[in-house]
Tab-separated table of C-alpha atoms in Angstrom:
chain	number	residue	atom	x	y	z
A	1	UNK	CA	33.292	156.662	13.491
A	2	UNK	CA	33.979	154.117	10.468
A	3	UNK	CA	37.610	152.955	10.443
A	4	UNK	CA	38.184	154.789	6.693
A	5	UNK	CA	38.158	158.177	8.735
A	6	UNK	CA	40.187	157.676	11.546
A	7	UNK	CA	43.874	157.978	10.642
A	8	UNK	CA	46.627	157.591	13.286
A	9	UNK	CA	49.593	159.369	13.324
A	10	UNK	CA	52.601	159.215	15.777
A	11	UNK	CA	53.112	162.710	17.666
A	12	UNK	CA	55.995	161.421	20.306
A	13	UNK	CA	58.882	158.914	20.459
A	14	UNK	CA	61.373	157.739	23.123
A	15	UNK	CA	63.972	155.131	23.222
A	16	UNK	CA	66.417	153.696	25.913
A	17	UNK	CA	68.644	151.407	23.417
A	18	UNK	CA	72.525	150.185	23.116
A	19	UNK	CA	73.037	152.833	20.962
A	20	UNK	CA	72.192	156.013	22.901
A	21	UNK	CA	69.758	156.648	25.625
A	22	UNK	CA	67.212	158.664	23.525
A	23	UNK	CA	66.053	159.048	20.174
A	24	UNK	CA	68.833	161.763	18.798
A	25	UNK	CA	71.482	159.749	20.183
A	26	UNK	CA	70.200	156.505	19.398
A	27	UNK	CA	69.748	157.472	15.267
A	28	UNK	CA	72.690	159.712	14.661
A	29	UNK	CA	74.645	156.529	16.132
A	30	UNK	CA	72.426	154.214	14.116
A	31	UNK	CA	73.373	155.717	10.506
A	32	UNK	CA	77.007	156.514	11.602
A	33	UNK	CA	77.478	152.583	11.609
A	34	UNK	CA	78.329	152.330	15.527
A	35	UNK	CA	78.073	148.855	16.603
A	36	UNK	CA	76.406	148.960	20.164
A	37	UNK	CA	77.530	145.040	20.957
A	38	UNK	CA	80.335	144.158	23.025
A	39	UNK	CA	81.751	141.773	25.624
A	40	UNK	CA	78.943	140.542	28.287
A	41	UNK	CA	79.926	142.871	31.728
A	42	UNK	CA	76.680	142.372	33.733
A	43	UNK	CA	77.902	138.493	35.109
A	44	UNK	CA	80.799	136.339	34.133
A	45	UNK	CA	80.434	134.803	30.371
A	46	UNK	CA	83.428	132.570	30.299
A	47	UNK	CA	81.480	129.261	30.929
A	48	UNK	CA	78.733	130.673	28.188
A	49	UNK	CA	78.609	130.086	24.646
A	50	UNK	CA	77.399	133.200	24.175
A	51	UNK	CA	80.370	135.731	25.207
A	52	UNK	CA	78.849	139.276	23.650
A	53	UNK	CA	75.608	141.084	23.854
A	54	UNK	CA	74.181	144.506	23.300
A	55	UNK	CA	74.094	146.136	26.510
A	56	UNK	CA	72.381	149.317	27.487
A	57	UNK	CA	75.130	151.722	29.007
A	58	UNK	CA	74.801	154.253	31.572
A	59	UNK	CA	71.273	153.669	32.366
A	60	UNK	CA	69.758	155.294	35.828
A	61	UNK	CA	66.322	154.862	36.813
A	62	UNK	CA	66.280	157.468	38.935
A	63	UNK	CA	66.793	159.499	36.451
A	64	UNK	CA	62.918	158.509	35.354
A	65	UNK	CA	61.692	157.140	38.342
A	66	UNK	CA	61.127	157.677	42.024
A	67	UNK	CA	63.407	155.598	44.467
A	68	UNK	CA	60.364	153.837	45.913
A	69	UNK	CA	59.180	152.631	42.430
A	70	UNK	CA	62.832	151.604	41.285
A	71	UNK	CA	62.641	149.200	44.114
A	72	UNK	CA	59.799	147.867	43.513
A	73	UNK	CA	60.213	147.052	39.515
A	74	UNK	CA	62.213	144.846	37.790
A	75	UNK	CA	65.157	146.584	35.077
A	76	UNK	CA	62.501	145.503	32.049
A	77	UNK	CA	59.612	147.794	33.418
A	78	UNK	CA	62.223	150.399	34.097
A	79	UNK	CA	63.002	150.864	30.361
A	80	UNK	CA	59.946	150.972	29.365
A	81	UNK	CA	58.979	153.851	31.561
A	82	UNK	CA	62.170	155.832	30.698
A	83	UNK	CA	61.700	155.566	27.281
A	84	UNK	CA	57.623	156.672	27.927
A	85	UNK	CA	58.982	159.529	29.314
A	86	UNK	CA	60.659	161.101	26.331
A	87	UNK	CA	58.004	159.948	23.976
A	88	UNK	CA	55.326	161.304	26.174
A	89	UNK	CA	57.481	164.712	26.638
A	90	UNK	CA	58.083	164.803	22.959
A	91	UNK	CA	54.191	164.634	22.253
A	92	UNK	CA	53.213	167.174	24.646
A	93	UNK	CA	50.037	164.933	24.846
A	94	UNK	CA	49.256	165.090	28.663
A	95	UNK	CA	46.167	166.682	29.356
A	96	UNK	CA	45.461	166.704	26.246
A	97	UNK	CA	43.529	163.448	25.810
A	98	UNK	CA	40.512	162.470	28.568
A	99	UNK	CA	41.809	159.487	30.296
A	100	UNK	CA	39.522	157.256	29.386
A	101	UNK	CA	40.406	157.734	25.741
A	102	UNK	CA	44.001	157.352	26.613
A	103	UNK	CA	45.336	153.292	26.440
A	104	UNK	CA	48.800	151.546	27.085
A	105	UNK	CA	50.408	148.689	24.452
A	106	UNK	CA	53.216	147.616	25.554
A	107	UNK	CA	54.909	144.505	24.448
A	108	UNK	CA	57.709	142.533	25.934
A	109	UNK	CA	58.617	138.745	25.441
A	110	UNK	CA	59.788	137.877	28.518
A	111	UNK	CA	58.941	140.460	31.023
A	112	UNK	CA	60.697	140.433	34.707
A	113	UNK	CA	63.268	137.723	33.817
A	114	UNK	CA	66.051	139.092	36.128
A	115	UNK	CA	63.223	139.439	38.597
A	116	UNK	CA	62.868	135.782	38.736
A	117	UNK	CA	66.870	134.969	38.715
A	118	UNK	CA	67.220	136.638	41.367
A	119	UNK	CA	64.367	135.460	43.580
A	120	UNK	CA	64.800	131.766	42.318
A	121	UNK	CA	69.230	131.843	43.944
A	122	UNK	CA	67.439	133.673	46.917
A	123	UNK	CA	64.862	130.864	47.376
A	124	UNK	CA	67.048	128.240	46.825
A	125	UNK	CA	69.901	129.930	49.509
A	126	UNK	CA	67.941	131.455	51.954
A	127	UNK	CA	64.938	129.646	51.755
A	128	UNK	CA	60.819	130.943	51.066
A	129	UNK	CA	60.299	133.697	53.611
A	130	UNK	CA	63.297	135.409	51.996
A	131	UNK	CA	61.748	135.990	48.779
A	132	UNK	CA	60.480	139.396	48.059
A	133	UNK	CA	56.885	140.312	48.104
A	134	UNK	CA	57.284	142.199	45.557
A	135	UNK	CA	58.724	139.205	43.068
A	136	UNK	CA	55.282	138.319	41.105
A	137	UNK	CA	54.575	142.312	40.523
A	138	UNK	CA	57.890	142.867	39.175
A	139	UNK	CA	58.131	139.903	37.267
A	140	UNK	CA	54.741	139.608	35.316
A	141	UNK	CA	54.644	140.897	31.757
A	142	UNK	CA	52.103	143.178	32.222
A	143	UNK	CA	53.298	145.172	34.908
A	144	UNK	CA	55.441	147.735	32.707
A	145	UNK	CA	51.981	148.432	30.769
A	146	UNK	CA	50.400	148.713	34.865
A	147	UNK	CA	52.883	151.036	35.882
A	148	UNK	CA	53.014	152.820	32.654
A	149	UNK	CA	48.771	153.462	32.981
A	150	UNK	CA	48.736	154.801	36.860
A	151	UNK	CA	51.638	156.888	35.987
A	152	UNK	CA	50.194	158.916	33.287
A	153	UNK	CA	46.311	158.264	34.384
A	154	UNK	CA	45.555	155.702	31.304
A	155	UNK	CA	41.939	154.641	32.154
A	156	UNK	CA	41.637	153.364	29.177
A	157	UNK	CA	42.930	150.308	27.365
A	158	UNK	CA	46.262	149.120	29.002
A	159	UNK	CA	47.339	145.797	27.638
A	160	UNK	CA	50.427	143.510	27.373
A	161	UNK	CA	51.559	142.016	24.180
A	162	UNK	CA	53.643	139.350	24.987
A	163	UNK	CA	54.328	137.342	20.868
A	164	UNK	CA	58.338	136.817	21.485
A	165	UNK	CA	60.546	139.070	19.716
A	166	UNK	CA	57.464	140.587	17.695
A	167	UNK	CA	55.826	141.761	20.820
A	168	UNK	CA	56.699	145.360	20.260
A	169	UNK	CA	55.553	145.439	16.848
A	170	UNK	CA	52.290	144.023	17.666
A	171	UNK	CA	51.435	146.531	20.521
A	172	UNK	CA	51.763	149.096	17.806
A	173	UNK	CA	49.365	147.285	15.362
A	174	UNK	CA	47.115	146.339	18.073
A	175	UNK	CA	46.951	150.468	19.210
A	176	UNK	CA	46.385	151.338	15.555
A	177	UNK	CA	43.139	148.849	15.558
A	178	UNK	CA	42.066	149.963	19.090
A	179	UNK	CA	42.325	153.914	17.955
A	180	UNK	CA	41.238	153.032	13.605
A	181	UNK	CA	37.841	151.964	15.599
A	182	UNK	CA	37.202	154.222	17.850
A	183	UNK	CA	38.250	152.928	21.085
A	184	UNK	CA	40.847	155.349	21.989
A	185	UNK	CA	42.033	158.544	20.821
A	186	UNK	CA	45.648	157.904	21.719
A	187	UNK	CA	48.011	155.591	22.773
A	188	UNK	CA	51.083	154.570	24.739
A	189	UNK	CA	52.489	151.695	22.226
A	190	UNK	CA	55.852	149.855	22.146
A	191	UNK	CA	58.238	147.454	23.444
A	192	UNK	CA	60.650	146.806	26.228
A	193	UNK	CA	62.997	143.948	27.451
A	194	UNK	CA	65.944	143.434	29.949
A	195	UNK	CA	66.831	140.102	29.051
A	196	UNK	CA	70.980	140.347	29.732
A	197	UNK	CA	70.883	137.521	32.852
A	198	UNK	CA	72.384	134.664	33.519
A	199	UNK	CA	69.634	132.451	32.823
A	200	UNK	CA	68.694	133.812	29.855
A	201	UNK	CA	71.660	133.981	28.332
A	202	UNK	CA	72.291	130.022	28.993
A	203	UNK	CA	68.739	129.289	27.155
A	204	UNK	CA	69.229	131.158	24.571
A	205	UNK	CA	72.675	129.900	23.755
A	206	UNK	CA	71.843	125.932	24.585
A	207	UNK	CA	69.170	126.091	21.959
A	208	UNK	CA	71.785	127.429	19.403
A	209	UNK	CA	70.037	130.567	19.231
A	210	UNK	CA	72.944	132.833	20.005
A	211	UNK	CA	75.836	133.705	17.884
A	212	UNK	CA	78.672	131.484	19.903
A	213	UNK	CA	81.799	134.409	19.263
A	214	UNK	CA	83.928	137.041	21.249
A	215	UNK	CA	84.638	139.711	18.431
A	216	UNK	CA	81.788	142.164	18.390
A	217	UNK	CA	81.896	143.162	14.691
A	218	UNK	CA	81.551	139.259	14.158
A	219	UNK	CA	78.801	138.333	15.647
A	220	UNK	CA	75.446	140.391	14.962
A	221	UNK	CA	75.976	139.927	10.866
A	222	UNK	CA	72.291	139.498	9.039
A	223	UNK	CA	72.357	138.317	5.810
A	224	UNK	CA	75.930	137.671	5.627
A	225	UNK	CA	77.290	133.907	4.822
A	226	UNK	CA	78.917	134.290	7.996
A	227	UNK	CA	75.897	134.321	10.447
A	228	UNK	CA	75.615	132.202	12.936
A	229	UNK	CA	72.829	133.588	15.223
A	230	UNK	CA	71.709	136.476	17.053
A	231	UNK	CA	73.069	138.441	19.861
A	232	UNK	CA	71.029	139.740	22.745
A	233	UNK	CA	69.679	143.292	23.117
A	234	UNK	CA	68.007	145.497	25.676
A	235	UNK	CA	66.266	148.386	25.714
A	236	UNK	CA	62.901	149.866	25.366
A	237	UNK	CA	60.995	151.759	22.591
A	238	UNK	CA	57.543	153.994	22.562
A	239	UNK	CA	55.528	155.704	20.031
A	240	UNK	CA	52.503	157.982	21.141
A	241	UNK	CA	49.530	156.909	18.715
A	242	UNK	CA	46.875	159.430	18.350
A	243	UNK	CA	44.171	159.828	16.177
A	244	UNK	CA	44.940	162.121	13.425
A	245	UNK	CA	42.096	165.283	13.791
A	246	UNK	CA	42.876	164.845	17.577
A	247	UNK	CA	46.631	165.834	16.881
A	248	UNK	CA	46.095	168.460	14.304
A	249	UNK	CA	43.522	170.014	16.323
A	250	UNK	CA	45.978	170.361	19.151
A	251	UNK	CA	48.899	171.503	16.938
A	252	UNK	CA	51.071	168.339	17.745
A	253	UNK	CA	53.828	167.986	15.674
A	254	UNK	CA	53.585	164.767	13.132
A	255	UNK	CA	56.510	162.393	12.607
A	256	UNK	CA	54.419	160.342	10.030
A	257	UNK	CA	51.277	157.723	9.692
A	258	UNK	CA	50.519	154.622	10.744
A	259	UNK	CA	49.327	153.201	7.396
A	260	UNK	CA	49.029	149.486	7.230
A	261	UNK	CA	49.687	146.504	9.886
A	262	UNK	CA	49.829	142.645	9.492
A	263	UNK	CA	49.608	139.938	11.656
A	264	UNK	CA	49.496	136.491	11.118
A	265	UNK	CA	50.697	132.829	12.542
A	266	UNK	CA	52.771	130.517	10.837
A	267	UNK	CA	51.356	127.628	12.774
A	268	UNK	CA	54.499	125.739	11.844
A	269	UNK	CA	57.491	125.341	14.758
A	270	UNK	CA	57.713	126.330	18.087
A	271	UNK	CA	61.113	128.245	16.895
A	272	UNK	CA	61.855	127.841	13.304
A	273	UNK	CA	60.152	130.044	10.418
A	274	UNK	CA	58.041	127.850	7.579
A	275	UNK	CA	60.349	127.132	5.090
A	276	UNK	CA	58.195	128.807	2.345
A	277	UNK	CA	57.750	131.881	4.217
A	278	UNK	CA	54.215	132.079	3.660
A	279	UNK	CA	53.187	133.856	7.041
A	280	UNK	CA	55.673	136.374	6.851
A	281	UNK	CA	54.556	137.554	3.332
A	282	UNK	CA	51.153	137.289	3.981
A	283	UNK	CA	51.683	139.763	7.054
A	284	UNK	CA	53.722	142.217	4.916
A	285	UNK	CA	51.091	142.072	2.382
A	286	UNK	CA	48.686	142.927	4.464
A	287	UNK	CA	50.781	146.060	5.511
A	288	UNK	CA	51.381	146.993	2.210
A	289	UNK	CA	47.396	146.521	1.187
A	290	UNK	CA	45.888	149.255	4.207
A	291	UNK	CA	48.820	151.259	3.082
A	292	UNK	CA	47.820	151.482	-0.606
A	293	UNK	CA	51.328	150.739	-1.724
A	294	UNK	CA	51.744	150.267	-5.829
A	295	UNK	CA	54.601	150.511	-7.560
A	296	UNK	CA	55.417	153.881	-7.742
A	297	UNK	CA	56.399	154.043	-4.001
A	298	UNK	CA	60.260	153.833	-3.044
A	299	UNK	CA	59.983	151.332	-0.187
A	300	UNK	CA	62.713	151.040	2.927
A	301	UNK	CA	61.981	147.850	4.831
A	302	UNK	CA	63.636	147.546	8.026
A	303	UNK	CA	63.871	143.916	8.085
A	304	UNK	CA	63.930	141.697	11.203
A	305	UNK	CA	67.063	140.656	10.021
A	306	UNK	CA	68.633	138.397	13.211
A	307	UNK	CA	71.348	136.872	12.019
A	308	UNK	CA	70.234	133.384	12.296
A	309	UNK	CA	70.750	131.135	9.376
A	310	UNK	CA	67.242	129.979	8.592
A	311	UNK	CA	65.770	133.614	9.620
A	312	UNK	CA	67.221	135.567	7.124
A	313	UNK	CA	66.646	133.469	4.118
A	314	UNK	CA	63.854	133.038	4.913
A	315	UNK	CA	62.685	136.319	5.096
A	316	UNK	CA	64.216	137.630	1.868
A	317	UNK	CA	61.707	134.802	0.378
A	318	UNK	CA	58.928	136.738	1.999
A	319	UNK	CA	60.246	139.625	1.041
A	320	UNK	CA	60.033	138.701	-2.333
A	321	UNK	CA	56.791	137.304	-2.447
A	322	UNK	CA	54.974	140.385	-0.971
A	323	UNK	CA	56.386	143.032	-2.934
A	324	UNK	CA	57.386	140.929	-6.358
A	325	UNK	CA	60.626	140.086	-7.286
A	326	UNK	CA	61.090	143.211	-9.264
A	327	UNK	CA	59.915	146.099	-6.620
A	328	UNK	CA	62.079	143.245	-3.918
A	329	UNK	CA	65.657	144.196	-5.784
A	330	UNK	CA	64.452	147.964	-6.022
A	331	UNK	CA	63.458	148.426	-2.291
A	332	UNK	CA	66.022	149.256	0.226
A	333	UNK	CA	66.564	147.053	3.026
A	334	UNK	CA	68.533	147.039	6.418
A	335	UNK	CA	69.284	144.921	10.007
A	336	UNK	CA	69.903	147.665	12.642
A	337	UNK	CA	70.131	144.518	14.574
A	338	UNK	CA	73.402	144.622	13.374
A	339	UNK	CA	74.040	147.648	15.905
A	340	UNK	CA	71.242	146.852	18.588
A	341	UNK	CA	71.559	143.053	18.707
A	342	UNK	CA	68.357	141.721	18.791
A	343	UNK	CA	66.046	143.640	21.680
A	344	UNK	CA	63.832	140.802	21.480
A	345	UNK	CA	60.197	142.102	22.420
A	346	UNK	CA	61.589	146.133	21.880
A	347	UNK	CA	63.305	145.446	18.732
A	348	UNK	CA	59.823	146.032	16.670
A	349	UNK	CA	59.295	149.445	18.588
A	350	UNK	CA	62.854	150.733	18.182
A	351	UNK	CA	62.794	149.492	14.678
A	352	UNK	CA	59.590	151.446	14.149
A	353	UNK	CA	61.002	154.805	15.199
A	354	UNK	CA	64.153	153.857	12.543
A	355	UNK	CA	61.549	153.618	9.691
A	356	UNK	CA	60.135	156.850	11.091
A	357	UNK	CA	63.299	158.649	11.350
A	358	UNK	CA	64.057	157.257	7.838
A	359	UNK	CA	61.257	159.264	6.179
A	360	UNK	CA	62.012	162.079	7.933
A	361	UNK	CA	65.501	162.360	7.206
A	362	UNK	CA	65.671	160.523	4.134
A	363	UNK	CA	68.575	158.739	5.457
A	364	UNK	CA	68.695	154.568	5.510
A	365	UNK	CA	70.687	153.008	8.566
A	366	UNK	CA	72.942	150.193	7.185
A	367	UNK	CA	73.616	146.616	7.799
A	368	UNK	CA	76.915	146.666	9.442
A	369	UNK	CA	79.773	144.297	8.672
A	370	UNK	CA	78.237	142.850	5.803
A	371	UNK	CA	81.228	141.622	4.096
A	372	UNK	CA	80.321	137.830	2.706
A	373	UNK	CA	76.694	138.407	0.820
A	374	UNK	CA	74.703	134.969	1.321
A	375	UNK	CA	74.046	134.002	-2.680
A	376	UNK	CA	70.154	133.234	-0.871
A	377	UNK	CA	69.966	136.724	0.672
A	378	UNK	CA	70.753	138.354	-2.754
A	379	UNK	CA	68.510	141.837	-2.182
A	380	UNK	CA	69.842	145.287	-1.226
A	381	UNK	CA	70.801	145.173	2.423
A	382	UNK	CA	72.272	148.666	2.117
A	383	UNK	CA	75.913	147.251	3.423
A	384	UNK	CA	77.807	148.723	5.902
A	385	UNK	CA	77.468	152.712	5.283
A	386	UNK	CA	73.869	154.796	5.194
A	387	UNK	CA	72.871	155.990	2.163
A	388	UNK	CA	70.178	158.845	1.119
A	389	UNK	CA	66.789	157.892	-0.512
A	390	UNK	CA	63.756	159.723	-0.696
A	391	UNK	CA	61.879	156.955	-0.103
A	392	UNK	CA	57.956	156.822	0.322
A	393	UNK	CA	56.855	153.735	2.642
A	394	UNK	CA	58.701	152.302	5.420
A	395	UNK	CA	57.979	148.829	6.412
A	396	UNK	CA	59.318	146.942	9.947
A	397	UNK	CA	59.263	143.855	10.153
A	398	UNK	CA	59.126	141.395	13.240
A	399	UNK	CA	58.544	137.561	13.554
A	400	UNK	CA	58.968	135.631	16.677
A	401	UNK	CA	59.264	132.104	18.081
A	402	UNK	CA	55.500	130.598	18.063
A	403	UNK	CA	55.595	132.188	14.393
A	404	UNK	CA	54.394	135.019	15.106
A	405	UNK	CA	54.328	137.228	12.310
A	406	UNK	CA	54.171	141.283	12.234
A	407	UNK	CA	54.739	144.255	10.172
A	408	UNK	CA	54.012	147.481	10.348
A	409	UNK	CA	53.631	150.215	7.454
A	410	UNK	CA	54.058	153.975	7.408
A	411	UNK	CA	54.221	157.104	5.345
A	412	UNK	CA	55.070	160.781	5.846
A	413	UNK	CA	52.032	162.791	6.222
C-alpha cells in the first residue's frame, strides 16, 4: 500500500515517570506545575557534584511483572514493561493485530547501566564466578524491546533505538516509517531509562553535564539565565502505533496522528549542538513538511529544553529557522524537563504523550521556575503556570549527544 494511504494514529499510552506512575497522574501533575526533582536517595550524593535528580517514586515491578522475570531484568527494562502495560491496556489492541504485523521500538540510551554497576563492585570483590549469568541479558539495550516482544507475542519487527537522549523519539519515527510502508500494522514504540546510579551520575557530572546544585526548584531551569545543566530523570514512556483503517475498523479510541517525523545528524561534536543549529531545524522542518503545517496552524512545541547553556540557545535558533521568526514568537513552547529532569532516552516518548495530551485537552504544561528569561532564548516558554490554547500541531523535540537530531509532529484526528 503506497505510504500517502497509510496514516498512523496512536490508540494507547502508558507512562512510569517522576511525576506519577501513569498517564492521569503523570499530566494532571505536569500542568499543575509539580516539580518531580529532589535530593538523590538511591546512594549517597555528598561526594557528587550532582546532589538532585528526578527520581521515580513508589515503583514495584511486581506490580507488572512476575517475580522470576523481576530477577532476571535490570530496573531500565522494568519501566519499560510497566509503562507497556497501561499503553497496551489502554489500546485494547491484543488480539487484535496478527503477530506478525505487530513490532516493538523501543529506545533507551544507555540500557542496563545499574546492571553493570552492580556486576562490575561484584567482580571486582568477589571475583568472576560471582557474577551473574544473567548480567549481559539484563544489561544490553535491546533486551527491554526482547522482553517487551515474547511478552505480548510481537513476531514482528522488535528493534532497539539506542541515539542518546533522542532514543525515544526516534523509536516513534522509526514505527511510523515501518507501519507508513506497510511493514506492520501496529506498534509498541517509546522510550525507557534507569539511569539514577552511582556511576552514572559521576559521568555525567565530571563532564559538566549536570546542574552542580541542592535546591530542587534551582536546578532543572530551561531557558532561564540561570541554567547551568540538566538533571537526571527516569522513567519509561509507550505509545501503541497502529495503522489508521486498522484502528477505526476495530473501534479503538484515537488520541491523535502521527503526522510528520525528522531525523537528521549534526555530524558536528561528540556532545555539543552545531552552533548554527542547522540539524535541529532541518529535522523540525521535516516534521512540519509530512505534517502539512502553514501558517494558519497554532503550533505547541514541546521543546527538548535541558537546561544546559549551549542546548537551549541553541535550539530557540532552530526553532526559529524552521518555523520563521514570525510563526517562532506566535507558537507556544515548553520544558517539562523542568518537572521530569531529563529522562534521557524516555524523555522523547513521555514528551510525546504531553503533546498528545496537549491537543486533547487544550491545555500547555509550563516551564517551571522560569524567573530570569535568557535575552538569547527570547520566545514564549509559557513560564511557570499552564495556560489554554486551542492549538493545532504539536511538535517534540529531542537531540542527543552524537547530534542526533529528532522531532516528531502530530495533529488531532
Amino acid at each position: 500500500m503506497s505510504n500517502d494511504k497509510r496514516r498512523v494514529v496512536v490508540t494507547g499510552m502508558g507512562c512510569i515517570s517522576p511525576v506519577g506512575l501513569d498517564v492521569k497522574t503523570a499530566w494532571e501533575n505536569l500542568i499543575s506545575g509539580k516539580n518531580g526533582i529532589g535530593q538523590i536517595t538511591y546512594f549517597d550524593a555528598t561526594d557528587y557534584k550532582a546532589k538532585v535528580a528526578a527520581e521515580v517514586k513508589d515503583f514495584n515491578p511486581r506490580d507488572y511483572m512476575e517475580r522470576a522475570d523481576v530477577l532476571k531484568s535490570d530496573r531500565y527494562t522494568q519501566f519499560g514493561i510497566a509503562a507497556a502495560a497501561e499503553a497496551v491496556d489502554d489500546s485494547g489492541i491484543l488480539g487484535k493485530v496478527e503477530p506478525e504485523r505487530f513490532a516493538v521500538y523501543l529506545g533507551s540510551g544507555i540500557g542496563g547501566i545499574k546492571t553493570h554497576g552492580d556486576e562490575m563492585q561484584k567482580f571486582l570483590e568477589r571475583g568472576a564466578r560471582r557474577v551473574s549469568p544473567y548480567f549481559i541479558p539484563m544489561m544490553i539495550p535491546n533486551m527491554a524491546a526482547g522482553m517487551l516482544a515474547i511478552r505480548y507475542d510481537c513476531q514482528g519487527p522488535a528493534m532497539p533505538s539506542v541515539t542518546a537522549c533522542a532514543s525515544g523519539s526516534n523509536a516513534i519515527g522509526e514505527a511510523l516509517r515501518l507501519i507508513r510502508h506497510g511493514y506492520a500494522d501496529a506498534a509498541i514504540a517509546g522510550g525507557t531509562e534507569a539511569p539514577i546510579v552511582p556511576i552514572a551520575v559521576a559521568g555525567f557530572g565530571n563532564m559538566q553535564a549536570l546542574a552542580p546544585v541542592s535546591d530542587p526548584d534551582e536546578a532543572s531551569l530551561p531557558f532561564d539565565a540561570r541554567r547551568q545543566g540538566f538533571v537526571i530523570g527516569e522513567g519509561a514512556a509507550i505509545l501503541i502505533l497502529e495503522e489508521m483503517e486498522h484502528a477505526i475498523s476495530r473501534g479503538a479510541k484515537i488520541y491523535g496522528e502521527v503526522t510528520g517525523y525528522g531525523s537528521t545528524c549534526d555530524a558536528y561534536h561528540i556532545t555539543a549542538p552545531r552552533p548554527d543549529a542547522k540539524g535541529g531545524a532541518a529535522a523540525m522542518a521535516e516534521a512540519l513538511a509530512e505534517s502539512e503545517y502553514t501558517d494558519d496552524d497554532a503550533v505547541y512545541l514541546n521543546a527538548h529544553g535541558t537546561g544546559t547553556p549551549m542546548n537551549d540557545k541553541v535550539e530557540t535558533l532552530a526553532v526559529k529557522k524552521s518555523l520563521g521568526e514570525d510563526a517562532a514568537r506566535r507558537a507556544y513552547i515548553s520544558s517539562t524537563k523542568s518537572m521530569t529532569g531529563h529522562m534521557l532516552g524516555a524523555a522523547g516518548a513521555i514528551e510525546a504523550i504531553v503533546c498528545l495530551k496537549a491537543l486533547e485537552t487544550g491545555i500547555i504544561p509550563p516551564t517551571i521556575n522560569l524567573k530570569v528569561p535568557d535575552p538569547e532564548c527570547d520566545l514564549n516558554y509559557v513560564p511557570n503556570e499552564a495556560i489554554n490554547a486551542n492549538i493545532t500541531l504539536a511538535l517534540s523535540n529531542s537531540l542527543g549527544f552524537g547530534g542526533h537530531n529528532a522531532c516528531l509532529a502530530f495533529r488531532k484526528v
